Amino acid sequence: MPTRVCCCCSALRPRYKRLVDNIFPEDPKDGLVKADMEKLTFYAVSAPEKLDRIGSYLAERLSRDVVRHRSGYVLIAMEALDQLLMACHSQSIKPFVESFLHMVAKLLESGEPKLQVLGTNSFVKFANIEEDTPSYHRRYDFFVSRFSAMCHSCHSDPEIRTEIRIAGIRGIQGVVRKTVNDELRATIWEPQHMDKIVPSLLFNMQKIEEVDSRIAPPSSPSATDKEENPAVLAENCFRELLGRATFGNMNNAVRPVFAHLDHHKLWDPNEFAVHCFKIIMYSIQAQYSHHVIQEILGHLDARKKDAPRVRAGIIQVLLEAVAIAAKGSIGPTVLEVFNTLLKHLRLSVEFEANDLQGGSVGSVNFNTSSKDNDEKIVQNAIIQTIGFFGSNLPDYQRSEIMMFIMGKVPVFGTSTHTLDISQLGDLGTRRIQIMLLRSLLMVTSGYKAKTIVTALPGSFLDPLLSPSLMEDYELRQLVLEVMHNLMDRHDNRAKLRGIRIIPDVADLKIKREKICRQDTSFMKKNGQQLYRHIYLGCKEEDNVQKNYELLYTSLALITIELANEEVVIDLIRLAIALQDSAIINEDNLPMFHRCGIMALVAAYLNFVSQMIAVPAFCQHVSKVIEIRTMEAPYFLPEHIFRDKCMLPKSLEKHEKDLYFLTNKIAESLGGSGYSVERLSVPYVPQVTDEDRLSRRKSIVDTVSIQVDILSNNVPSDDVVSNTEEITFEALKKAIDTSGTEEQEKEKRRLVIEKFQKAPFEEIAAQCESKANLLHDRLAQILELTIRPPPSPSGTLTITSGHAQYQSVPVYEMKFPDLCVY
């Protein structure tokens, strides 16, 4: 019961105290005396200078009642304070607020849950009041600490624990609203406050059972759930906090998230981490997305030595953040993202290589194998992130990223790449090559350039094709798939999937446009380079079915996207050259590979004949395929690439009807207006430095110059017998026979050494110089346009071992009845 005073003493008491005393009934169960509360409110509004004294006196009474555990009078005092706050909005309310906050602090410090909830409710009401002027001295440090502690309540009673946690979350929400609306709102964003607020919210959010998917923003909680579920209420508060973050304080709100996830080991599994960052990315302003991405990258760097699954969890979080940021503003972090991811890709491969080396000493134990699998999870996560990020970039940025990744791919024998592979070894280097090309494949997916020059500039095409000559079928497959992504501008690749004889190409409904001038220029400049890589790629000994399928697709896409009449002739020459190489077999390929090349040629000629729609050409191709179906099904893709296909013992005794004949193709195309003179000149690929750079077998072990005199291009047993070989020594004698025998030996030694070590361009220049002595009509070596040969026809071919290289232009040399090409 409150202390009663006599009438005389009461009359001497200040009026504000009398008014405050009158609102308290004798029995606290009766509640606030409303009539007297109205008098007190009117007095406070009429004399706002008295608010300070009213607040101090109420605080004094409340403090005494809290100590004496008079909860009923505490409730009445807080109700009176709330009504006074709602009624008074003058500048004089500032001192009154200090008394009010002191009373709320007293309630929060008490050990009784009901009083803590009461104080929280009063503070929330106060937080919703918009004050006329800001307070430059008021701080909420105590309330941040106290509400955060309430969020971690461990009360033994589950209902009371939930009630206290909800009160703590609502209190934090009130602090955020009050401080953000205040001009001194920067104080709440200080690290010492964020380090308490954010973990408290995340601690309660961990109770959410269902995690939203990546496709849409996390669903907003309903009003009922907000009041009853601490997890949902905490999530709502977390969204509100992030939504109010600005450029200067964004990082302070995000960094505690990493500390919480690290401390509670929530990166593996990382469902909650993904959920948190999805909320962050959808709650913040879009122009600040790159800040979050930078923070994730920085944390990934800080945890680079952690377990693979932890790193994979962080990378997957980055993927989710990038997926959301790509729809808005990504900011200036594009290259930083890719550079960091590629650096961690190299580290992962290095860790994997070190584990393999450590396990190879003895028996590979289970832990080593498990760790290797974990590293593959990291690598796959990095590739997915790179691919998703790259595929959502604008075209101009995607081109830069393609060049950036390509510059990281290590190629044996070169130092042009910018990735440190000194610690990887051969296996690690191969692994990083595959990973980078897979990343490049994902970045190029869906890329549509208006011209092929934009998609495949020379600065990108040259390094891209270098791995296509490596002795690794998987690398070659990836290069071809990247090429397909960039070439296929009309989405025809899916229609060409799988190597087969297509009965009617018109059923595929191929989309194509007229070849533009830029594409024509591209093929004149780079066509021979593309043909060469396809030709040499077909002759690799480790090719599998997928390699032949991709090579076939390459030929078909070039035909659709880039082929004019000249390119069609070149492609047919290339196909016939592949057929001849399979028959002659200078590379000693297994029978499966020889038949695979024959099948590829059949599938492509069937396709191109229908694309250009020359009836005689289609008839010849169809006839050969029909004969093969009856007599040599292993020359067709539907048979050779089956699991069980009978292979022939040799190809030398086959009839000419099983082969595509150059003279018949030339005759059929010539009748339709095609310029077929170049068909009679066999295709021979260029020789470049790429063979040495790709760690292939030496291509200049021996060098000879031979003249192939072919009456026609019909493959038969007489092909080899029609070749007259002229050695370098014989050619040198024809040029200069005045030297002595010793001089000739010395010159021969120097020439052989030069052919073994000098680049091809220097060798070609020397041949040109010597040939000029024979005739002043010698054309420039390596000229791409090959003039039609006079009769009898012949070719000058530089041969090394089993490989043939660049056809050189026509030179009318003073040999009797002989022209050398």
Short mmCIF file of N, CA and C in Angstrom, two decimals, residues 439-537:
data_model
loop_
_atom_site.label_atom_id
_atom_site.label_comp_id
_atom_site.label_asym_id
_atom_site.label_seq_id
_atom_site.Cartn_x
_atom_site.Cartn_y
_atom_site.Cartn_z
N SER A 439 35.04 -23.50 -67.00
CA SER A 439 34.53 -22.19 -66.61
C SER A 439 34.24 -21.35 -67.85
N LEU A 440 35.17 -21.38 -68.80
CA LEU A 440 34.97 -20.63 -70.04
C LEU A 440 33.75 -21.14 -70.80
N LEU A 441 33.53 -22.43 -70.76
CA LEU A 441 32.38 -23.01 -71.43
C LEU A 441 31.08 -22.47 -70.84
N MET A 442 31.01 -22.34 -69.53
CA MET A 442 29.81 -21.83 -68.90
C MET A 442 29.62 -20.35 -69.17
N VAL A 443 30.72 -19.60 -69.22
CA VAL A 443 30.61 -18.16 -69.49
C VAL A 443 30.10 -17.92 -70.91
N THR A 444 30.56 -18.73 -71.85
CA THR A 444 30.15 -18.54 -73.25
C THR A 444 28.77 -19.10 -73.56
N SER A 445 28.19 -19.84 -72.63
CA SER A 445 26.87 -20.42 -72.87
C SER A 445 25.84 -19.31 -73.07
N GLY A 446 25.11 -19.39 -74.16
CA GLY A 446 24.07 -18.40 -74.44
C GLY A 446 24.57 -17.11 -75.02
N TYR A 447 25.87 -17.00 -75.29
CA TYR A 447 26.43 -15.77 -75.84
C TYR A 447 26.09 -15.67 -77.33
N LYS A 448 25.46 -14.58 -77.72
CA LYS A 448 25.04 -14.39 -79.10
C LYS A 448 25.67 -13.10 -79.63
N ALA A 449 26.67 -13.24 -80.48
CA ALA A 449 27.30 -12.08 -81.11
C ALA A 449 26.73 -11.89 -82.51
N LYS A 450 26.62 -10.64 -82.93
CA LYS A 450 26.07 -10.37 -84.25
C LYS A 450 27.01 -10.84 -85.35
N THR A 451 28.30 -10.71 -85.12
CA THR A 451 29.28 -11.18 -86.09
C THR A 451 30.25 -12.13 -85.40
N ILE A 452 30.79 -13.05 -86.17
CA ILE A 452 31.72 -14.02 -85.61
C ILE A 452 33.03 -13.36 -85.18
N VAL A 453 33.36 -12.23 -85.79
CA VAL A 453 34.58 -11.52 -85.40
C VAL A 453 34.46 -11.02 -83.97
N THR A 454 33.25 -10.59 -83.59
CA THR A 454 33.04 -10.14 -82.21
C THR A 454 33.18 -11.30 -81.23
N ALA A 455 32.67 -12.46 -81.59
CA ALA A 455 32.72 -13.62 -80.69
C ALA A 455 34.09 -14.26 -80.65
N LEU A 456 34.79 -14.29 -81.80
CA LEU A 456 36.09 -14.96 -81.88
C LEU A 456 37.13 -14.02 -82.49
N PRO A 457 37.50 -12.96 -81.77
CA PRO A 457 38.58 -12.12 -82.28
C PRO A 457 39.90 -12.88 -82.28
N GLY A 458 40.83 -12.41 -83.08
CA GLY A 458 42.10 -13.12 -83.18
C GLY A 458 42.82 -13.26 -81.86
N SER A 459 42.69 -12.25 -80.99
CA SER A 459 43.36 -12.30 -79.69
C SER A 459 42.78 -13.37 -78.79
N PHE A 460 41.55 -13.82 -79.10
CA PHE A 460 40.92 -14.89 -78.32
C PHE A 460 41.01 -16.23 -79.04
N LEU A 461 40.89 -16.20 -80.37
CA LEU A 461 40.87 -17.45 -81.14
C LEU A 461 42.20 -18.19 -81.05
N ASP A 462 43.30 -17.47 -81.18
CA ASP A 462 44.62 -18.12 -81.18
C ASP A 462 44.89 -18.87 -79.87
N PRO A 463 44.75 -18.23 -78.70
CA PRO A 463 44.98 -19.01 -77.47
C PRO A 463 43.93 -20.08 -77.22
N LEU A 464 42.71 -19.88 -77.74
CA LEU A 464 41.67 -20.89 -77.55
C LEU A 464 42.01 -22.16 -78.31
N LEU A 465 42.53 -22.03 -79.52
CA LEU A 465 42.81 -23.21 -80.34
C LEU A 465 44.07 -23.94 -79.91
N SER A 466 44.93 -23.29 -79.15
CA SER A 466 46.17 -23.96 -78.72
C SER A 466 45.91 -25.24 -77.95
N PRO A 467 44.98 -25.25 -76.96
CA PRO A 467 44.72 -26.52 -76.26
C PRO A 467 44.08 -27.59 -77.14
N SER A 468 43.55 -27.20 -78.32
CA SER A 468 42.91 -28.20 -79.16
C SER A 468 43.91 -29.15 -79.79
N LEU A 469 45.21 -28.85 -79.69
CA LEU A 469 46.24 -29.74 -80.21
C LEU A 469 46.93 -30.55 -79.11
N MET A 470 46.47 -30.39 -77.88
CA MET A 470 47.10 -31.12 -76.79
C MET A 470 46.69 -32.59 -76.83
N GLU A 471 47.55 -33.42 -76.28
CA GLU A 471 47.30 -34.86 -76.28
C GLU A 471 46.40 -35.23 -75.11
N ASP A 472 45.24 -34.63 -75.07
CA ASP A 472 44.26 -34.90 -74.03
C ASP A 472 42.88 -34.72 -74.65
N TYR A 473 42.16 -35.80 -74.80
CA TYR A 473 40.88 -35.75 -75.51
C TYR A 473 39.87 -34.87 -74.80
N GLU A 474 39.93 -34.81 -73.46
CA GLU A 474 38.96 -34.00 -72.72
C GLU A 474 39.19 -32.52 -72.97
N LEU A 475 40.43 -32.09 -73.01
CA LEU A 475 40.73 -30.69 -73.32
C LEU A 475 40.24 -30.33 -74.71
N ARG A 476 40.45 -31.21 -75.66
CA ARG A 476 40.01 -30.93 -77.02
C ARG A 476 38.48 -30.85 -77.10
N GLN A 477 37.82 -31.69 -76.33
CA GLN A 477 36.36 -31.63 -76.31
C GLN A 477 35.88 -30.28 -75.78
N LEU A 478 36.49 -29.81 -74.71
CA LEU A 478 36.07 -28.54 -74.12
C LEU A 478 36.30 -27.37 -75.08
N VAL A 479 37.43 -27.39 -75.78
CA VAL A 479 37.71 -26.33 -76.75
C VAL A 479 36.64 -26.31 -77.84
N LEU A 480 36.29 -27.48 -78.34
CA LEU A 480 35.29 -27.54 -79.39
C LEU A 480 33.92 -27.08 -78.88
N GLU A 481 33.58 -27.42 -77.65
CA GLU A 481 32.30 -26.99 -77.10
C GLU A 481 32.26 -25.48 -76.91
N VAL A 482 33.38 -24.88 -76.50
CA VAL A 482 33.44 -23.42 -76.41
C VAL A 482 33.25 -22.80 -77.79
N MET A 483 33.92 -23.37 -78.78
CA MET A 483 33.77 -22.88 -80.15
C MET A 483 32.30 -22.97 -80.59
N HIS A 484 31.63 -24.04 -80.26
CA HIS A 484 30.24 -24.20 -80.65
C HIS A 484 29.36 -23.13 -79.98
N ASN A 485 29.63 -22.84 -78.71
CA ASN A 485 28.86 -21.80 -78.03
C ASN A 485 28.96 -20.47 -78.75
N LEU A 486 30.15 -20.16 -79.25
CA LEU A 486 30.37 -18.87 -79.88
C LEU A 486 29.93 -18.84 -81.34
N MET A 487 30.00 -19.98 -82.01
CA MET A 487 29.62 -20.03 -83.42
C MET A 487 28.11 -20.14 -83.60
N ASP A 488 27.45 -20.86 -82.73
CA ASP A 488 26.03 -21.17 -82.91
C ASP A 488 25.19 -19.97 -82.52
N ARG A 489 24.96 -19.08 -83.48
CA ARG A 489 24.21 -17.86 -83.21
C ARG A 489 22.72 -18.01 -83.47
N HIS A 490 22.29 -19.17 -83.96
CA HIS A 490 20.88 -19.37 -84.27
C HIS A 490 20.32 -20.62 -83.59
N ASP A 491 21.02 -21.10 -82.56
CA ASP A 491 20.54 -22.23 -81.74
C ASP A 491 20.27 -23.47 -82.59
N ASN A 492 21.22 -23.83 -83.43
CA ASN A 492 21.08 -25.02 -84.27
C ASN A 492 21.82 -26.24 -83.69
N ARG A 493 22.64 -26.00 -82.68
CA ARG A 493 23.51 -27.08 -82.21
C ARG A 493 22.71 -28.26 -81.68
N ALA A 494 21.61 -27.98 -80.96
CA ALA A 494 20.81 -29.08 -80.41
C ALA A 494 20.25 -29.96 -81.52
N LYS A 495 19.98 -29.38 -82.68
CA LYS A 495 19.45 -30.16 -83.80
C LYS A 495 20.53 -31.04 -84.43
N LEU A 496 21.79 -30.70 -84.20
CA LEU A 496 22.90 -31.45 -84.79
C LEU A 496 23.51 -32.44 -83.81
N ARG A 497 22.95 -32.52 -82.61
CA ARG A 497 23.56 -33.36 -81.57
C ARG A 497 23.63 -34.81 -82.02
N GLY A 498 24.80 -35.40 -81.84
CA GLY A 498 25.01 -36.78 -82.25
C GLY A 498 25.41 -36.86 -83.70
N ILE A 499 26.37 -37.70 -83.99
CA ILE A 499 26.84 -37.86 -85.37
C ILE A 499 26.03 -38.98 -86.03
N ARG A 500 25.38 -38.66 -87.13
CA ARG A 500 24.50 -39.63 -87.78
C ARG A 500 24.28 -39.22 -89.23
N ILE A 501 23.76 -40.15 -90.01
CA ILE A 501 23.36 -39.87 -91.38
C ILE A 501 21.92 -39.35 -91.33
N ILE A 502 21.73 -38.09 -91.66
CA ILE A 502 20.41 -37.46 -91.59
C ILE A 502 19.68 -37.70 -92.91
N PRO A 503 18.55 -38.41 -92.91
CA PRO A 503 17.85 -38.69 -94.18
C PRO A 503 17.41 -37.42 -94.89
N ASP A 504 16.86 -36.48 -94.14
CA ASP A 504 16.38 -35.24 -94.75
C ASP A 504 16.72 -34.08 -93.82
N VAL A 505 17.71 -33.29 -94.21
CA VAL A 505 18.17 -32.18 -93.37
C VAL A 505 17.07 -31.13 -93.24
N ALA A 506 16.18 -31.04 -94.21
CA ALA A 506 15.10 -30.06 -94.14
C ALA A 506 14.21 -30.27 -92.92
N ASP A 507 14.11 -31.51 -92.45
CA ASP A 507 13.29 -31.79 -91.27
C ASP A 507 13.85 -31.14 -90.01
N LEU A 508 15.14 -30.83 -90.00
CA LEU A 508 15.76 -30.20 -88.83
C LEU A 508 15.34 -28.74 -88.68
N LYS A 509 14.87 -28.14 -89.77
CA LYS A 509 14.48 -26.73 -89.76
C LYS A 509 15.63 -25.85 -89.29
N ILE A 510 16.75 -25.99 -89.97
CA ILE A 510 17.95 -25.23 -89.64
C ILE A 510 17.68 -23.74 -89.87
N LYS A 511 18.05 -22.93 -88.88
CA LYS A 511 17.95 -21.47 -89.01
C LYS A 511 19.30 -20.91 -89.46
N ARG A 512 19.26 -20.07 -90.48
CA ARG A 512 20.49 -19.46 -90.95
C ARG A 512 20.16 -18.14 -91.63
N GLU A 513 21.19 -17.29 -91.72
CA GLU A 513 21.05 -16.01 -92.39
C GLU A 513 22.11 -15.89 -93.48
N LYS A 514 21.95 -14.90 -94.31
CA LYS A 514 22.93 -14.66 -95.35
C LYS A 514 24.26 -14.27 -94.72
N ILE A 515 25.34 -14.81 -95.24
CA ILE A 515 26.66 -14.55 -94.68
C ILE A 515 27.01 -13.08 -94.89
N CYS A 516 27.34 -12.39 -93.81
CA CYS A 516 27.66 -10.97 -93.91
C CYS A 516 29.12 -10.79 -94.31
N ARG A 517 29.45 -9.56 -94.65
CA ARG A 517 30.80 -9.27 -95.13
C ARG A 517 31.85 -9.52 -94.03
N GLN A 518 31.50 -9.20 -92.77
CA GLN A 518 32.46 -9.42 -91.68
C GLN A 518 32.77 -10.90 -91.50
N ASP A 519 31.74 -11.76 -91.64
CA ASP A 519 31.96 -13.20 -91.49
C ASP A 519 32.80 -13.74 -92.64
N THR A 520 32.58 -13.20 -93.84
CA THR A 520 33.39 -13.62 -94.98
C THR A 520 34.86 -13.25 -94.76
N SER A 521 35.09 -12.04 -94.27
CA SER A 521 36.47 -11.62 -93.98
C SER A 521 37.10 -12.50 -92.91
N PHE A 522 36.29 -12.87 -91.91
CA PHE A 522 36.81 -13.74 -90.85
C PHE A 522 37.30 -15.07 -91.42
N MET A 523 36.50 -15.68 -92.30
CA MET A 523 36.90 -16.96 -92.86
C MET A 523 38.10 -16.84 -93.78
N LYS A 524 38.23 -15.74 -94.49
CA LYS A 524 39.42 -15.56 -95.32
C LYS A 524 40.68 -15.45 -94.46
N LYS A 525 40.52 -14.86 -93.29
CA LYS A 525 41.67 -14.66 -92.41
C LYS A 525 41.95 -15.88 -91.55
N ASN A 526 40.90 -16.53 -91.04
CA ASN A 526 41.08 -17.59 -90.04
C ASN A 526 40.58 -18.96 -90.48
N GLY A 527 40.05 -19.05 -91.71
CA GLY A 527 39.49 -20.32 -92.14
C GLY A 527 40.49 -21.45 -92.14
N GLN A 528 41.69 -21.19 -92.67
CA GLN A 528 42.71 -22.24 -92.73
C GLN A 528 43.10 -22.72 -91.33
N GLN A 529 43.08 -21.80 -90.39
CA GLN A 529 43.40 -22.17 -89.01
C GLN A 529 42.34 -23.11 -88.44
N LEU A 530 41.08 -22.82 -88.70
CA LEU A 530 40.00 -23.69 -88.23
C LEU A 530 40.07 -25.06 -88.90
N TYR A 531 40.29 -25.07 -90.22
CA TYR A 531 40.38 -26.35 -90.93
C TYR A 531 41.52 -27.19 -90.36
N ARG A 532 42.62 -26.55 -90.10
CA ARG A 532 43.80 -27.28 -89.61
C ARG A 532 43.51 -27.97 -88.28
N HIS A 533 42.86 -27.26 -87.38
CA HIS A 533 42.59 -27.83 -86.06
C HIS A 533 41.57 -28.96 -86.15
N ILE A 534 40.62 -28.84 -87.04
CA ILE A 534 39.68 -29.95 -87.24
C ILE A 534 40.39 -31.15 -87.85
N TYR A 535 41.24 -30.90 -88.83
CA TYR A 535 41.96 -31.98 -89.50
C TYR A 535 42.86 -32.73 -88.52
N LEU A 536 43.66 -31.98 -87.78
CA LEU A 536 44.57 -32.64 -86.83
C LEU A 536 43.80 -33.25 -85.67
N GLY A 537 42.68 -32.63 -85.28
CA GLY A 537 41.88 -33.19 -84.19
C GLY A 537 41.28 -34.52 -84.54
#
